[in-house]
Short mmCIF file of C-alpha atoms and ligand atoms in Angstrom, two decimals:
data_model
loop_
_atom_site.label_atom_id
_atom_site.label_comp_id
_atom_site.label_asym_id
_atom_site.label_seq_id
_atom_site.Cartn_x
_atom_site.Cartn_y
_atom_site.Cartn_z
CA MET A 1 144.67 128.46 51.23
CA ILE A 2 141.74 127.19 53.27
CA ILE A 3 138.47 125.54 52.32
CA LYS A 4 135.29 126.47 54.12
CA THR A 5 131.54 126.31 53.77
CA PHE A 6 130.15 129.00 51.46
CA GLU A 7 128.48 131.95 53.17
CA ILE A 8 126.33 134.55 51.49
CA SER A 9 128.79 137.33 52.38
CA TYR A 10 131.15 135.72 49.84
CA LEU A 11 128.61 135.74 46.99
CA HIS A 12 130.00 138.66 45.03
CA ASP A 13 133.60 137.43 45.23
CA THR A 14 132.51 133.84 44.49
CA LYS A 15 130.77 134.95 41.30
CA ASP A 16 133.88 136.88 40.36
CA ALA A 17 136.02 133.74 40.91
CA LEU A 18 133.65 131.64 38.78
CA LYS A 19 133.67 134.28 36.07
CA SER A 20 137.46 134.20 36.07
CA ALA A 21 137.34 130.39 35.73
CA PHE A 22 134.62 130.08 33.10
CA TYR A 23 134.45 133.32 31.09
CA HIS A 24 135.05 132.95 27.36
CA GLU A 25 134.19 134.95 24.24
CA ASN A 26 130.86 133.22 23.79
CA SER A 27 129.72 133.50 27.43
CA ASN A 28 126.24 134.98 27.54
CA ASP A 29 123.63 136.29 29.94
CA VAL A 30 121.13 133.48 29.32
CA PHE A 31 123.35 130.85 30.89
CA ASN A 32 126.71 131.27 32.56
CA GLU A 33 128.21 129.45 35.52
CA TRP A 34 128.56 132.46 37.84
CA GLU A 35 124.87 133.43 37.57
CA PHE A 36 123.90 129.76 37.67
CA ALA A 37 125.79 129.30 40.97
CA GLU A 38 123.64 132.06 42.51
CA LYS A 39 120.47 130.44 41.14
CA LEU A 40 121.50 127.12 42.72
CA LEU A 41 121.85 128.76 46.14
CA LYS A 42 118.16 129.65 45.99
CA SER A 43 117.04 126.27 44.65
CA ASP A 44 115.42 123.28 46.34
CA GLY A 45 118.60 121.32 45.65
CA TYR A 46 120.89 123.54 47.74
CA LEU A 47 122.59 121.90 50.72
CA LYS A 48 124.48 124.46 52.79
CA GLU A 49 127.22 122.15 54.09
CA LEU A 50 127.94 120.82 50.60
CA CYS A 51 128.71 124.14 49.02
CA VAL A 52 132.36 125.14 49.57
CA ILE A 53 134.84 127.86 48.69
CA ALA A 54 138.63 128.06 48.69
CA LEU A 55 140.05 131.22 50.25
CA ASP A 56 143.46 132.83 49.85
CA GLY A 57 143.32 135.19 52.81
CA GLU A 58 139.84 136.67 52.38
CA LYS A 59 139.85 136.30 48.59
CA VAL A 60 137.64 133.59 47.08
CA VAL A 61 139.79 131.62 44.65
CA GLY A 62 137.60 128.57 44.01
CA TYR A 63 134.11 127.18 44.40
CA ASN A 64 132.39 123.79 44.29
CA ALA A 65 128.85 122.65 45.08
CA LEU A 66 126.97 119.40 45.50
CA THR A 67 123.21 119.63 45.09
CA LYS A 68 120.39 117.11 45.48
CA ALA A 69 119.81 114.69 42.62
CA LYS A 70 117.90 111.47 41.97
CA ILE A 71 118.31 108.29 39.97
CA GLY A 72 114.95 106.56 40.20
CA ASN A 73 114.17 106.35 43.92
CA SER A 74 117.79 106.72 44.94
CA SER A 75 118.81 110.10 46.38
CA GLY A 76 122.31 111.33 45.65
CA LEU A 77 124.21 114.42 44.66
CA ALA A 78 125.22 116.35 41.55
CA LEU A 79 128.61 118.07 41.44
CA GLY A 80 129.11 121.54 40.01
CA PRO A 81 129.78 124.17 39.10
CA LEU A 82 133.44 123.71 40.03
CA GLY A 83 135.78 126.58 39.20
CA VAL A 84 139.14 127.98 40.22
CA ARG A 85 140.34 131.52 39.38
CA LYS A 86 142.56 131.39 36.28
CA GLU A 87 145.68 132.61 38.04
CA TYR A 88 145.22 130.01 40.80
CA GLN A 89 144.75 126.96 38.56
CA ASN A 90 147.09 123.95 38.60
CA LYS A 91 147.95 124.42 42.27
CA GLY A 92 145.75 121.64 43.64
CA ILE A 93 142.81 123.89 44.59
CA GLY A 94 140.27 122.17 42.32
CA SER A 95 141.32 118.79 43.73
CA ALA A 96 141.06 120.06 47.30
CA LEU A 97 137.52 121.36 46.63
CA VAL A 98 136.38 118.08 45.04
CA GLU A 99 137.96 115.96 47.78
CA GLU A 100 136.39 118.08 50.53
CA CYS A 101 132.95 117.72 48.94
CA ILE A 102 133.38 113.95 48.58
CA LYS A 103 134.40 113.72 52.24
CA ARG A 104 131.38 115.74 53.35
CA ALA A 105 129.01 113.71 51.12
CA GLU A 106 130.29 110.52 52.75
CA LYS A 107 129.85 112.04 56.20
CA PHE A 108 126.22 112.84 55.42
CA GLY A 109 125.64 109.29 54.16
CA PHE A 110 125.01 109.95 50.47
CA SER A 111 125.72 106.91 48.31
CA TRP A 112 126.66 108.54 45.00
CA ILE A 113 127.76 111.75 43.26
CA ALA A 114 127.11 112.34 39.56
CA LEU A 115 128.26 115.04 37.16
CA LEU A 116 128.59 116.07 33.54
CA GLY A 117 132.26 116.62 32.85
CA GLY A 118 135.52 115.49 31.33
CA ASP A 119 138.62 113.47 32.18
CA TYR A 120 139.57 115.73 35.11
CA TYR A 121 137.23 113.77 37.38
CA LEU A 122 138.69 110.31 36.72
CA ARG A 123 141.45 110.99 39.28
CA PHE A 124 138.82 111.14 42.03
CA GLY A 125 137.35 107.74 41.11
CA PHE A 126 134.47 108.93 38.91
CA GLU A 127 133.47 106.42 36.23
CA SER A 128 131.44 106.61 33.06
CA GLY A 129 127.71 106.52 33.82
CA LYS A 130 127.27 104.45 30.67
CA LYS A 131 129.02 101.56 32.36
CA TYR A 132 126.09 101.37 34.82
CA GLY A 133 123.25 102.20 32.43
CA ILE A 134 122.85 105.74 33.79
CA THR A 135 121.65 108.43 31.38
CA ILE A 136 120.61 112.05 31.70
CA SER A 137 118.82 112.89 28.45
CA GLU A 138 118.13 111.82 24.88
CA ASN A 139 121.31 113.67 23.94
CA GLU A 140 124.18 111.21 23.44
CA PHE A 141 126.79 113.94 24.00
CA ASP A 142 125.39 114.57 27.49
CA ASN A 143 125.22 110.84 28.23
CA GLU A 144 128.84 110.38 27.10
CA HIS A 145 129.92 113.02 29.66
CA LEU A 146 127.86 111.67 32.52
CA GLN A 147 130.06 110.35 35.32
CA ILE A 148 129.33 108.79 38.67
CA LEU A 149 131.21 108.08 41.86
CA PHE A 150 129.68 105.44 44.11
CA LEU A 151 130.40 106.20 47.75
CA ASP A 152 128.42 103.16 48.84
CA LYS A 153 129.91 100.43 46.68
CA SER A 154 127.00 98.09 47.42
CA ASP A 155 124.42 100.45 45.92
CA LYS A 156 125.23 100.55 42.19
CA ILE A 157 121.93 101.78 40.77
CA SER A 158 121.05 102.53 37.14
CA GLY A 159 118.44 104.69 35.42
CA LYS A 160 117.91 108.34 34.55
CA LEU A 161 119.71 111.01 36.52
CA VAL A 162 117.50 113.95 37.49
CA TYR A 163 119.08 117.12 38.82
CA CYS A 164 117.25 119.65 41.00
CA ASP A 165 114.91 122.07 39.17
CA ALA A 166 117.53 124.83 38.78
CA PHE A 167 119.30 122.77 36.09
CA TYR A 168 116.30 122.79 33.72
CA ASP A 169 114.54 125.47 31.68
CA CYS A 170 110.76 125.95 31.87
CA GLU A 171 110.28 123.26 29.21
CA GLY A 172 112.28 120.73 31.21
CA ASN A 173 115.39 120.85 29.04
CA LEU A 174 118.83 120.79 30.68
CA LEU A 175 120.39 124.28 30.71
C1 LIG B 1 138.99 122.25 36.10
C2 LIG B 1 139.53 123.08 37.27
C3 LIG B 1 138.44 123.26 38.30
C4 LIG B 1 140.71 122.35 37.89
O1 LIG B 1 141.15 123.06 39.03
P1 LIG B 1 142.71 123.21 39.34
O2 LIG B 1 142.85 123.79 40.68
O3 LIG B 1 143.35 123.94 38.23
O4 LIG B 1 143.14 121.68 39.28
P2 LIG B 1 144.22 120.91 40.16
O5 LIG B 1 145.37 121.82 40.44
O6 LIG B 1 143.55 120.26 41.30
O7 LIG B 1 144.66 119.77 39.17
C5 LIG B 1 145.48 120.08 38.09
C6 LIG B 1 145.54 118.88 37.18
O8 LIG B 1 144.27 118.74 36.51
C7 LIG B 1 144.47 118.76 35.12
N1 LIG B 1 143.32 119.41 34.50
C8 LIG B 1 142.90 120.67 34.67
N2 LIG B 1 141.79 120.90 33.93
C9 LIG B 1 141.53 119.74 33.28
C10 LIG B 1 140.54 119.34 32.36
N3 LIG B 1 139.58 120.20 31.94
N4 LIG B 1 140.57 118.06 31.89
C11 LIG B 1 141.52 117.19 32.30
N5 LIG B 1 142.50 117.52 33.18
C12 LIG B 1 142.51 118.78 33.65
C13 LIG B 1 145.76 119.54 34.94
O9 LIG B 1 146.36 119.25 33.70
C14 LIG B 1 146.59 119.02 36.11
O10 LIG B 1 147.08 117.74 35.80
P3 LIG B 1 148.35 117.10 36.57
O11 LIG B 1 147.96 116.91 38.02
O12 LIG B 1 148.53 115.78 35.87
O13 LIG B 1 149.47 118.06 36.38
C15 LIG B 1 140.04 124.49 36.81
O14 LIG B 1 141.02 124.30 35.83
C16 LIG B 1 138.93 125.38 36.26
O15 LIG B 1 138.32 126.13 36.99
N6 LIG B 1 138.70 125.31 34.94
C17 LIG B 1 137.70 126.13 34.29
C18 LIG B 1 136.32 125.73 34.69
C19 LIG B 1 136.02 124.27 34.45
O16 LIG B 1 136.33 123.74 33.39
N7 LIG B 1 135.38 123.62 35.45
C20 LIG B 1 135.04 122.22 35.40
C21 LIG B 1 133.79 122.07 34.64
S1 LIG B 1 133.41 120.38 34.31
#
């Protein structure tokens, strides 16, 4: 298994890998992670070097992206979608994708990475956004799941997290 920067020639297989990771009975065409990943690639938040895939031979088995985000005047990154093909899960691929993205974010000098997610991310050092007074919406459920990893420990900002435009509908609501 190797990890490399996403290239457009892998789009079809990447969407297939994300569908394998995320598909469930209630998945729909309005929002799903595999179409959303394609939308992100065309967004103003896309950063080529921070979008990675895991390959088994030439088969895409996992995907992770960091896109531009803001908390007040501070520029940082948002993590996701992260997905690993069902039959490849629990083999360390998700961890390798997250760790590679963290390493690259540090290299490019970003001071934080935020995400909406569960306990999986605690192992990488993510902490509750609540602890630092960081919110994302009026929705408490979203705020409860907001996590942040400070890469620059001296820059612990607070405020409202704003993703790039692709994460919002035309009325400004989070997708
Ligand atoms: C979450 C996901 C990316 C993890 O990738 P992975 O390659 O299977 O994970 P790893 O092999 O690196 O790590 C496996 C460990 O994570 C744990 N884990 C997996 N999913 C988890 C979750 N949703 N919450 C908490 N822990 C989780 C496993 O129990 C295992 O724990 P262990 O190390 O104590 O045995 C993958 O399961 C996936 O694609 N899930 C569906 C899509 C998804 O939920 N994406 C994240 C959206 S926030």
